[in-house]
Amino acid sequence: DGGITQSPKYLFRKEGQNVTLSCEQNLNHDAMYWYRQDPGQGLRLIYYSQIVNDFQKGDIAEGYSVSREKKESFPLTVTSAQKNPTAFYLCASSMYRQPNTEAFFGQGTRLTVV
Amino acid sequence: ILNVEQSPQSLHVQEGDSTNFTCSFPSSNFYALHWYRWETAKSPEALFVMTLNGDEKKKGRISATLNTKEGYSYLYIKGSQPEDSATYLCASNTYGNNRLAFGKGNQVVVIP
Protein backbone atom coordinates (compact mmCIF):
# COMPACT_ATOMS: atom_id res chain seq x y z
CA ASP A 1 0.00 0.00 0.00
CA GLY A 2 1.25 3.50 -0.81
CA GLY A 3 1.60 5.75 2.14
CA ILE A 4 3.74 7.64 4.58
CA THR A 5 5.08 6.01 7.72
CA GLN A 6 6.40 7.61 10.86
CA SER A 7 8.19 5.78 13.61
CA PRO A 8 8.11 5.38 16.47
CA LYS A 9 4.61 6.36 17.55
CA TYR A 10 5.76 7.30 21.06
CA LEU A 11 9.24 8.34 22.08
CA PHE A 12 10.69 9.21 25.44
CA ARG A 13 14.05 10.87 25.87
CA LYS A 14 16.06 12.43 28.63
CA GLU A 15 16.69 16.14 28.51
CA GLY A 16 19.91 16.99 26.69
CA GLN A 17 19.83 14.00 24.35
CA ASN A 18 19.40 14.28 20.61
CA VAL A 19 16.64 12.14 19.11
CA THR A 20 15.80 11.29 15.49
CA LEU A 21 12.26 10.79 14.20
CA SER A 22 11.79 8.70 11.11
CA CYS A 23 9.56 9.51 8.12
CA GLU A 24 9.36 7.28 5.04
CA GLN A 25 7.05 7.53 2.02
CA ASN A 26 6.51 5.33 -1.02
CA LEU A 27 4.22 7.74 -2.88
CA ASN A 28 7.03 8.96 -5.17
CA HIS A 29 6.49 12.48 -3.80
CA ASP A 30 9.27 15.00 -4.21
CA ALA A 31 8.22 17.32 -1.39
CA MET A 32 8.29 16.35 2.28
CA TYR A 33 7.52 18.34 5.41
CA TRP A 34 7.83 18.25 9.18
CA TYR A 35 5.20 19.91 11.36
CA ARG A 36 4.89 20.28 15.07
CA GLN A 37 1.65 20.50 17.02
CA ASP A 38 1.27 21.86 20.53
CA PRO A 39 -1.98 22.07 22.52
CA GLY A 40 -4.15 24.95 21.28
CA GLN A 41 -1.89 25.62 18.30
CA GLY A 42 -2.14 24.85 14.62
CA LEU A 43 0.42 22.78 12.76
CA ARG A 44 3.66 24.74 12.54
CA LEU A 45 6.22 24.05 9.83
CA ILE A 46 9.68 23.03 11.05
CA TYR A 47 11.50 22.09 7.84
CA TYR A 48 10.57 21.12 4.32
CA SER A 49 12.33 19.60 1.34
CA GLN A 50 11.29 19.88 -2.29
CA ILE A 51 13.93 17.66 -3.84
CA VAL A 52 16.62 15.23 -2.73
CA ASN A 53 19.68 16.84 -1.11
CA ASP A 54 17.86 20.12 -0.59
CA PHE A 55 15.78 21.45 2.31
CA GLN A 56 14.63 24.77 3.74
CA LYS A 57 13.82 26.06 7.19
CA GLY A 58 10.22 26.51 8.08
CA ASP A 59 8.80 28.85 10.68
CA ILE A 60 10.24 27.16 13.79
CA ALA A 61 13.50 25.47 12.67
CA GLU A 62 15.66 26.41 15.64
CA GLY A 63 16.86 23.35 17.54
CA TYR A 64 16.03 20.93 14.72
CA SER A 65 17.97 19.43 11.84
CA VAL A 66 17.00 17.31 8.83
CA SER A 67 18.53 15.45 5.94
CA ARG A 68 17.19 14.34 2.56
CA GLU A 69 19.60 11.81 1.14
CA LYS A 70 16.86 9.70 -0.45
CA LYS A 71 13.58 10.67 -2.03
CA GLU A 72 11.69 8.30 0.26
CA SER A 73 13.13 9.46 3.57
CA PHE A 74 13.17 12.72 5.54
CA PRO A 75 14.37 12.15 9.13
CA LEU A 76 14.08 14.90 11.72
CA THR A 77 16.59 15.27 14.55
CA VAL A 78 15.47 17.10 17.64
CA THR A 79 18.67 18.42 19.18
CA SER A 80 19.45 19.41 22.75
CA ALA A 81 19.28 23.03 21.57
CA GLN A 82 15.51 22.77 21.14
CA LYS A 83 14.22 24.42 24.31
CA ASN A 84 10.79 22.81 24.43
CA PRO A 85 10.92 19.56 22.46
CA THR A 86 7.94 17.77 24.01
CA ALA A 87 5.27 17.85 21.29
CA PHE A 88 3.44 15.89 18.62
CA TYR A 89 5.35 15.72 15.32
CA LEU A 90 3.71 15.12 11.95
CA CYS A 91 5.44 14.32 8.67
CA ALA A 92 3.77 14.96 5.30
CA SER A 93 4.52 14.69 1.61
CA SER A 94 3.11 16.09 -1.62
CA MET A 95 3.81 16.49 -5.30
CA TYR A 96 6.40 19.21 -5.94
CA ARG A 97 5.35 22.29 -7.89
CA GLN A 98 1.73 21.25 -7.61
CA PRO A 99 0.50 23.25 -4.64
CA ASN A 100 -3.07 22.57 -5.65
CA THR A 101 -2.68 18.90 -4.80
CA GLU A 102 -3.28 17.43 -1.39
CA ALA A 103 -0.67 16.59 1.19
CA PHE A 104 -0.49 13.12 2.72
CA PHE A 105 0.32 12.72 6.38
CA GLY A 106 1.87 10.11 8.61
CA GLN A 107 0.29 9.13 11.92
CA GLY A 108 2.68 11.21 13.95
CA THR A 109 5.25 10.73 16.69
CA ARG A 110 4.59 11.94 20.22
CA LEU A 111 7.89 12.94 21.78
CA THR A 112 8.19 13.38 25.51
CA VAL A 113 11.38 14.72 27.01
CA VAL A 114 11.85 14.17 30.71
CA ILE B 1 4.20 33.51 7.89
CA LEU B 2 0.70 33.23 6.42
CA ASN B 3 -1.98 33.90 9.02
CA VAL B 4 -4.81 31.39 8.69
CA GLU B 5 -7.67 31.72 11.17
CA GLN B 6 -10.44 29.23 11.88
CA SER B 7 -13.60 29.78 13.88
CA PRO B 8 -15.14 28.58 16.05
CA GLN B 9 -12.32 26.62 17.66
CA SER B 10 -14.69 23.94 18.90
CA LEU B 11 -18.35 23.13 18.61
CA HIS B 12 -20.81 20.52 19.75
CA VAL B 13 -23.52 19.53 17.30
CA GLN B 14 -26.58 17.39 17.87
CA GLU B 15 -26.81 14.37 15.58
CA GLY B 16 -28.88 15.26 12.53
CA ASP B 17 -28.21 19.00 12.75
CA SER B 18 -26.24 20.86 10.11
CA THR B 19 -23.31 23.08 10.94
CA ASN B 20 -20.67 25.22 9.31
CA PHE B 21 -17.42 26.91 10.19
CA THR B 22 -15.09 29.46 8.72
CA CYS B 23 -11.51 29.71 7.54
CA SER B 24 -9.99 33.08 6.74
CA PHE B 25 -6.66 33.52 4.96
CA PRO B 26 -4.63 36.26 3.27
CA SER B 27 -6.09 36.93 -0.18
CA SER B 28 -2.95 38.47 -1.67
CA ASN B 29 -0.91 36.08 -3.81
CA PHE B 30 -3.36 33.30 -2.98
CA TYR B 31 -2.92 29.95 -4.72
CA ALA B 32 -4.82 27.16 -3.01
CA LEU B 33 -7.01 26.44 -0.01
CA HIS B 34 -7.00 22.97 1.56
CA TRP B 35 -9.41 21.33 4.00
CA TYR B 36 -8.37 18.23 5.95
CA ARG B 37 -10.26 16.03 8.40
CA TRP B 38 -8.28 14.72 11.35
CA GLU B 39 -9.88 11.98 13.37
CA THR B 40 -8.47 10.92 16.73
CA ALA B 41 -5.61 8.40 16.44
CA LYS B 42 -5.53 8.75 12.65
CA SER B 43 -3.64 10.85 10.10
CA PRO B 44 -5.16 14.03 8.65
CA GLU B 45 -6.88 13.25 5.36
CA ALA B 46 -7.62 15.67 2.55
CA LEU B 47 -11.22 16.67 1.98
CA PHE B 48 -10.89 19.41 -0.61
CA VAL B 49 -8.32 21.48 -2.43
CA MET B 50 -9.75 24.61 -4.04
CA THR B 51 -8.06 27.27 -6.13
CA LEU B 52 -10.66 29.35 -7.97
CA ASN B 53 -12.83 32.11 -6.56
CA GLY B 54 -16.36 30.79 -6.24
CA ASP B 55 -15.26 27.14 -6.14
CA GLU B 56 -17.71 24.83 -4.44
CA LYS B 57 -16.84 21.21 -3.70
CA LYS B 58 -18.84 18.42 -2.16
CA LYS B 59 -18.05 15.01 -0.69
CA GLY B 60 -21.09 13.23 0.65
CA ARG B 61 -22.65 15.43 3.33
CA ILE B 62 -19.65 17.75 3.52
CA SER B 63 -19.20 20.71 1.21
CA ALA B 64 -16.96 23.76 1.00
CA THR B 65 -16.97 27.14 -0.70
CA LEU B 66 -14.17 29.55 -1.49
CA ASN B 67 -14.00 33.34 -1.76
CA THR B 68 -10.49 34.33 -2.75
CA LYS B 69 -11.24 38.05 -3.10
CA GLU B 70 -12.19 38.45 0.55
CA GLY B 71 -10.08 35.56 1.81
CA TYR B 72 -12.47 33.08 3.37
CA SER B 73 -13.79 29.56 2.98
CA TYR B 74 -16.77 27.87 4.59
CA LEU B 75 -17.06 24.18 5.40
CA TYR B 76 -20.57 22.78 5.79
CA ILE B 77 -21.67 19.49 7.32
CA LYS B 78 -25.26 18.55 6.53
CA GLY B 79 -27.12 16.23 8.87
CA SER B 80 -24.17 15.61 11.21
CA GLN B 81 -23.42 12.04 12.22
CA PRO B 82 -21.19 10.78 15.07
CA GLU B 83 -18.57 9.72 12.52
CA ASP B 84 -18.19 13.39 11.56
CA SER B 85 -16.59 14.04 14.94
CA ALA B 86 -13.07 15.21 14.13
CA THR B 87 -10.86 18.25 13.86
CA TYR B 88 -11.18 20.03 10.53
CA LEU B 89 -8.00 21.75 9.42
CA CYS B 90 -7.81 24.58 6.92
CA ALA B 91 -4.55 25.43 5.17
CA SER B 92 -3.49 27.92 2.54
CA ASN B 93 -0.49 28.47 0.32
CA THR B 94 0.69 31.25 -1.93
CA TYR B 95 1.37 31.20 -5.63
CA GLY B 96 4.02 28.69 -6.65
CA ASN B 97 4.82 27.71 -3.09
CA ASN B 98 4.22 24.23 -1.69
CA ARG B 99 4.38 25.49 1.90
CA LEU B 100 1.03 25.10 3.61
CA ALA B 101 0.11 27.39 6.50
CA PHE B 102 -2.46 25.78 8.81
CA GLY B 103 -5.11 27.23 11.05
CA LYS B 104 -5.68 25.88 14.56
CA GLY B 105 -8.57 23.72 13.40
CA ASN B 106 -12.28 23.40 14.12
CA GLN B 107 -12.92 20.61 16.61
CA VAL B 108 -16.37 19.12 16.02
CA VAL B 109 -18.13 16.77 18.44
CA VAL B 110 -21.39 15.26 17.24
CA ILE B 111 -23.64 14.25 20.12
CA PRO B 112 -25.82 11.19 19.46
mmCIF file of C-alpha atoms in Angstrom:
data_model
loop_
_atom_site.group_PDB
_atom_site.id
_atom_site.type_symbol
_atom_site.label_atom_id
_atom_site.label_comp_id
_atom_site.label_asym_id
_atom_site.label_seq_id
_atom_site.Cartn_x
_atom_site.Cartn_y
_atom_site.Cartn_z
ATOM 1 C CA ASP A 1 0.000 0.000 0.000
ATOM 2 C CA GLY A 2 1.253 3.502 -0.812
ATOM 3 C CA GLY A 3 1.601 5.751 2.138
ATOM 4 C CA ILE A 4 3.737 7.640 4.577
ATOM 5 C CA THR A 5 5.078 6.011 7.724
ATOM 6 C CA GLN A 6 6.403 7.608 10.862
ATOM 7 C CA SER A 7 8.186 5.782 13.607
ATOM 8 C CA PRO A 8 8.112 5.377 16.472
ATOM 9 C CA LYS A 9 4.607 6.356 17.545
ATOM 10 C CA TYR A 10 5.763 7.298 21.064
ATOM 11 C CA LEU A 11 9.238 8.344 22.075
ATOM 12 C CA PHE A 12 10.688 9.210 25.443
ATOM 13 C CA ARG A 13 14.055 10.866 25.867
ATOM 14 C CA LYS A 14 16.062 12.430 28.626
ATOM 15 C CA GLU A 15 16.687 16.144 28.509
ATOM 16 C CA GLY A 16 19.912 16.986 26.691
ATOM 17 C CA GLN A 17 19.827 13.999 24.353
ATOM 18 C CA ASN A 18 19.400 14.275 20.611
ATOM 19 C CA VAL A 19 16.642 12.142 19.108
ATOM 20 C CA THR A 20 15.802 11.287 15.489
ATOM 21 C CA LEU A 21 12.264 10.795 14.204
ATOM 22 C CA SER A 22 11.794 8.700 11.106
ATOM 23 C CA CYS A 23 9.563 9.510 8.118
ATOM 24 C CA GLU A 24 9.359 7.282 5.036
ATOM 25 C CA GLN A 25 7.047 7.528 2.015
ATOM 26 C CA ASN A 26 6.508 5.332 -1.020
ATOM 27 C CA LEU A 27 4.224 7.736 -2.878
ATOM 28 C CA ASN A 28 7.027 8.957 -5.171
ATOM 29 C CA HIS A 29 6.492 12.476 -3.805
ATOM 30 C CA ASP A 30 9.271 15.002 -4.214
ATOM 31 C CA ALA A 31 8.217 17.317 -1.388
ATOM 32 C CA MET A 32 8.292 16.348 2.282
ATOM 33 C CA TYR A 33 7.521 18.344 5.413
ATOM 34 C CA TRP A 34 7.827 18.245 9.177
ATOM 35 C CA TYR A 35 5.202 19.914 11.357
ATOM 36 C CA ARG A 36 4.894 20.284 15.072
ATOM 37 C CA GLN A 37 1.649 20.497 17.018
ATOM 38 C CA ASP A 38 1.269 21.862 20.532
ATOM 39 C CA PRO A 39 -1.985 22.072 22.516
ATOM 40 C CA GLY A 40 -4.155 24.946 21.278
ATOM 41 C CA GLN A 41 -1.894 25.620 18.297
ATOM 42 C CA GLY A 42 -2.139 24.852 14.621
ATOM 43 C CA LEU A 43 0.423 22.782 12.761
ATOM 44 C CA ARG A 44 3.657 24.742 12.541
ATOM 45 C CA LEU A 45 6.221 24.050 9.834
ATOM 46 C CA ILE A 46 9.679 23.032 11.050
ATOM 47 C CA TYR A 47 11.502 22.088 7.840
ATOM 48 C CA TYR A 48 10.574 21.119 4.315
ATOM 49 C CA SER A 49 12.328 19.599 1.335
ATOM 50 C CA GLN A 50 11.285 19.885 -2.285
ATOM 51 C CA ILE A 51 13.931 17.656 -3.844
ATOM 52 C CA VAL A 52 16.623 15.234 -2.729
ATOM 53 C CA ASN A 53 19.679 16.844 -1.110
ATOM 54 C CA ASP A 54 17.857 20.123 -0.589
ATOM 55 C CA PHE A 55 15.781 21.446 2.309
ATOM 56 C CA GLN A 56 14.633 24.769 3.740
ATOM 57 C CA LYS A 57 13.821 26.064 7.189
ATOM 58 C CA GLY A 58 10.216 26.513 8.078
ATOM 59 C CA ASP A 59 8.798 28.847 10.680
ATOM 60 C CA ILE A 60 10.244 27.164 13.787
ATOM 61 C CA ALA A 61 13.496 25.472 12.674
ATOM 62 C CA GLU A 62 15.660 26.412 15.641
ATOM 63 C CA GLY A 63 16.864 23.352 17.536
ATOM 64 C CA TYR A 64 16.029 20.932 14.724
ATOM 65 C CA SER A 65 17.971 19.430 11.836
ATOM 66 C CA VAL A 66 16.996 17.310 8.827
ATOM 67 C CA SER A 67 18.533 15.452 5.937
ATOM 68 C CA ARG A 68 17.187 14.341 2.563
ATOM 69 C CA GLU A 69 19.598 11.809 1.136
ATOM 70 C CA LYS A 70 16.862 9.699 -0.448
ATOM 71 C CA LYS A 71 13.577 10.667 -2.028
ATOM 72 C CA GLU A 72 11.695 8.304 0.263
ATOM 73 C CA SER A 73 13.134 9.456 3.567
ATOM 74 C CA PHE A 74 13.169 12.723 5.538
ATOM 75 C CA PRO A 75 14.372 12.145 9.128
ATOM 76 C CA LEU A 76 14.081 14.899 11.716
ATOM 77 C CA THR A 77 16.588 15.265 14.545
ATOM 78 C CA VAL A 78 15.474 17.100 17.643
ATOM 79 C CA THR A 79 18.668 18.421 19.180
ATOM 80 C CA SER A 80 19.452 19.409 22.748
ATOM 81 C CA ALA A 81 19.279 23.029 21.565
ATOM 82 C CA GLN A 82 15.512 22.770 21.143
ATOM 83 C CA LYS A 83 14.221 24.415 24.308
ATOM 84 C CA ASN A 84 10.786 22.814 24.427
ATOM 85 C CA PRO A 85 10.921 19.555 22.461
ATOM 86 C CA THR A 86 7.941 17.775 24.007
ATOM 87 C CA ALA A 87 5.272 17.852 21.288
ATOM 88 C CA PHE A 88 3.443 15.893 18.619
ATOM 89 C CA TYR A 89 5.350 15.719 15.316
ATOM 90 C CA LEU A 90 3.713 15.116 11.945
ATOM 91 C CA CYS A 91 5.436 14.324 8.668
ATOM 92 C CA ALA A 92 3.774 14.958 5.304
ATOM 93 C CA SER A 93 4.520 14.686 1.606
ATOM 94 C CA SER A 94 3.114 16.093 -1.621
ATOM 95 C CA MET A 95 3.813 16.493 -5.298
ATOM 96 C CA TYR A 96 6.400 19.207 -5.944
ATOM 97 C CA ARG A 97 5.351 22.291 -7.889
ATOM 98 C CA GLN A 98 1.729 21.254 -7.608
ATOM 99 C CA PRO A 99 0.498 23.252 -4.643
ATOM 100 C CA ASN A 100 -3.074 22.571 -5.651
ATOM 101 C CA THR A 101 -2.679 18.901 -4.803
ATOM 102 C CA GLU A 102 -3.277 17.432 -1.393
ATOM 103 C CA ALA A 103 -0.674 16.589 1.195
ATOM 104 C CA PHE A 104 -0.487 13.121 2.716
ATOM 105 C CA PHE A 105 0.318 12.722 6.383
ATOM 106 C CA GLY A 106 1.869 10.108 8.610
ATOM 107 C CA GLN A 107 0.287 9.129 11.918
ATOM 108 C CA GLY A 108 2.676 11.210 13.948
ATOM 109 C CA THR A 109 5.246 10.732 16.690
ATOM 110 C CA ARG A 110 4.592 11.939 20.217
ATOM 111 C CA LEU A 111 7.885 12.942 21.777
ATOM 112 C CA THR A 112 8.186 13.385 25.510
ATOM 113 C CA VAL A 113 11.384 14.721 27.006
ATOM 114 C CA VAL A 114 11.847 14.168 30.713
ATOM 115 C CA ILE B 1 4.201 33.507 7.888
ATOM 116 C CA LEU B 2 0.705 33.230 6.422
ATOM 117 C CA ASN B 3 -1.983 33.896 9.020
ATOM 118 C CA VAL B 4 -4.814 31.390 8.686
ATOM 119 C CA GLU B 5 -7.671 31.718 11.174
ATOM 120 C CA GLN B 6 -10.444 29.232 11.876
ATOM 121 C CA SER B 7 -13.604 29.777 13.877
ATOM 122 C CA PRO B 8 -15.136 28.576 16.051
ATOM 123 C CA GLN B 9 -12.319 26.617 17.659
ATOM 124 C CA SER B 10 -14.689 23.939 18.902
ATOM 125 C CA LEU B 11 -18.354 23.135 18.609
ATOM 126 C CA HIS B 12 -20.810 20.516 19.754
ATOM 127 C CA VAL B 13 -23.520 19.525 17.298
ATOM 128 C CA GLN B 14 -26.580 17.390 17.866
ATOM 129 C CA GLU B 15 -26.811 14.373 15.581
ATOM 130 C CA GLY B 16 -28.877 15.265 12.534
ATOM 131 C CA ASP B 17 -28.205 19.000 12.752
ATOM 132 C CA SER B 18 -26.237 20.857 10.112
ATOM 133 C CA THR B 19 -23.307 23.076 10.936
ATOM 134 C CA ASN B 20 -20.672 25.218 9.307
ATOM 135 C CA PHE B 21 -17.418 26.911 10.186
ATOM 136 C CA THR B 22 -15.086 29.464 8.720
ATOM 137 C CA CYS B 23 -11.505 29.706 7.545
ATOM 138 C CA SER B 24 -9.988 33.079 6.741
ATOM 139 C CA PHE B 25 -6.663 33.521 4.964
ATOM 140 C CA PRO B 26 -4.632 36.256 3.266
ATOM 141 C CA SER B 27 -6.086 36.931 -0.177
ATOM 142 C CA SER B 28 -2.951 38.467 -1.675
ATOM 143 C CA ASN B 29 -0.905 36.083 -3.812
ATOM 144 C CA PHE B 30 -3.361 33.295 -2.980
ATOM 145 C CA TYR B 31 -2.917 29.952 -4.719
ATOM 146 C CA ALA B 32 -4.819 27.163 -3.007
ATOM 147 C CA LEU B 33 -7.008 26.437 -0.006
ATOM 148 C CA HIS B 34 -6.999 22.970 1.565
ATOM 149 C CA TRP B 35 -9.411 21.327 3.995
ATOM 150 C CA TYR B 36 -8.365 18.228 5.953
ATOM 151 C CA ARG B 37 -10.256 16.031 8.395
ATOM 152 C CA TRP B 38 -8.275 14.725 11.354
ATOM 153 C CA GLU B 39 -9.878 11.985 13.373
ATOM 154 C CA THR B 40 -8.468 10.920 16.726
ATOM 155 C CA ALA B 41 -5.612 8.400 16.437
ATOM 156 C CA LYS B 42 -5.529 8.753 12.649
ATOM 157 C CA SER B 43 -3.643 10.851 10.101
ATOM 158 C CA PRO B 44 -5.155 14.028 8.651
ATOM 159 C CA GLU B 45 -6.880 13.246 5.359
ATOM 160 C CA ALA B 46 -7.620 15.674 2.552
ATOM 161 C CA LEU B 47 -11.223 16.665 1.984
ATOM 162 C CA PHE B 48 -10.887 19.407 -0.612
ATOM 163 C CA VAL B 49 -8.321 21.485 -2.425
ATOM 164 C CA MET B 50 -9.746 24.606 -4.043
ATOM 165 C CA THR B 51 -8.064 27.267 -6.133
ATOM 166 C CA LEU B 52 -10.665 29.351 -7.968
ATOM 167 C CA ASN B 53 -12.833 32.105 -6.558
ATOM 168 C CA GLY B 54 -16.363 30.790 -6.240
ATOM 169 C CA ASP B 55 -15.258 27.141 -6.145
ATOM 170 C CA GLU B 56 -17.712 24.829 -4.443
ATOM 171 C CA LYS B 57 -16.842 21.213 -3.700
ATOM 172 C CA LYS B 58 -18.843 18.416 -2.158
ATOM 173 C CA LYS B 59 -18.045 15.009 -0.692
ATOM 174 C CA GLY B 60 -21.089 13.228 0.654
ATOM 175 C CA ARG B 61 -22.654 15.429 3.332
ATOM 176 C CA ILE B 62 -19.654 17.750 3.525
ATOM 177 C CA SER B 63 -19.205 20.712 1.213
ATOM 178 C CA ALA B 64 -16.956 23.757 0.998
ATOM 179 C CA THR B 65 -16.970 27.135 -0.700
ATOM 180 C CA LEU B 66 -14.173 29.548 -1.495
ATOM 181 C CA ASN B 67 -13.997 33.335 -1.758
ATOM 182 C CA THR B 68 -10.485 34.334 -2.747
ATOM 183 C CA LYS B 69 -11.238 38.050 -3.098
ATOM 184 C CA GLU B 70 -12.195 38.453 0.546
ATOM 185 C CA GLY B 71 -10.078 35.560 1.809
ATOM 186 C CA TYR B 72 -12.469 33.082 3.372
ATOM 187 C CA SER B 73 -13.792 29.563 2.975
ATOM 188 C CA TYR B 74 -16.774 27.870 4.595
ATOM 189 C CA LEU B 75 -17.057 24.182 5.398
ATOM 190 C CA TYR B 76 -20.571 22.778 5.794
ATOM 191 C CA ILE B 77 -21.671 19.493 7.322
ATOM 192 C CA LYS B 78 -25.256 18.554 6.527
ATOM 193 C CA GLY B 79 -27.117 16.228 8.869
ATOM 194 C CA SER B 80 -24.170 15.611 11.215
ATOM 195 C CA GLN B 81 -23.420 12.045 12.223
ATOM 196 C CA PRO B 82 -21.192 10.781 15.071
ATOM 197 C CA GLU B 83 -18.570 9.721 12.523
ATOM 198 C CA ASP B 84 -18.194 13.392 11.558
ATOM 199 C CA SER B 85 -16.591 14.042 14.943
ATOM 200 C CA ALA B 86 -13.073 15.213 14.132
ATOM 201 C CA THR B 87 -10.861 18.255 13.864
ATOM 202 C CA TYR B 88 -11.183 20.026 10.531
ATOM 203 C CA LEU B 89 -7.996 21.752 9.420
ATOM 204 C CA CYS B 90 -7.810 24.578 6.919
ATOM 205 C CA ALA B 91 -4.551 25.432 5.165
ATOM 206 C CA SER B 92 -3.493 27.924 2.538
ATOM 207 C CA ASN B 93 -0.488 28.471 0.320
ATOM 208 C CA THR B 94 0.689 31.250 -1.928
ATOM 209 C CA TYR B 95 1.365 31.201 -5.632
ATOM 210 C CA GLY B 96 4.020 28.686 -6.648
ATOM 211 C CA ASN B 97 4.822 27.707 -3.085
ATOM 212 C CA ASN B 98 4.217 24.234 -1.690
ATOM 213 C CA ARG B 99 4.384 25.492 1.901
ATOM 214 C CA LEU B 100 1.027 25.100 3.612
ATOM 215 C CA ALA B 101 0.108 27.392 6.503
ATOM 216 C CA PHE B 102 -2.462 25.780 8.806
ATOM 217 C CA GLY B 103 -5.112 27.226 11.054
ATOM 218 C CA LYS B 104 -5.685 25.877 14.564
ATOM 219 C CA GLY B 105 -8.570 23.716 13.403
ATOM 220 C CA ASN B 106 -12.276 23.404 14.122
ATOM 221 C CA GLN B 107 -12.924 20.607 16.613
ATOM 222 C CA VAL B 108 -16.369 19.118 16.018
ATOM 223 C CA VAL B 109 -18.129 16.769 18.438
ATOM 224 C CA VAL B 110 -21.394 15.260 17.237
ATOM 225 C CA ILE B 111 -23.641 14.255 20.115
ATOM 226 C CA PRO B 112 -25.821 11.190 19.462
#
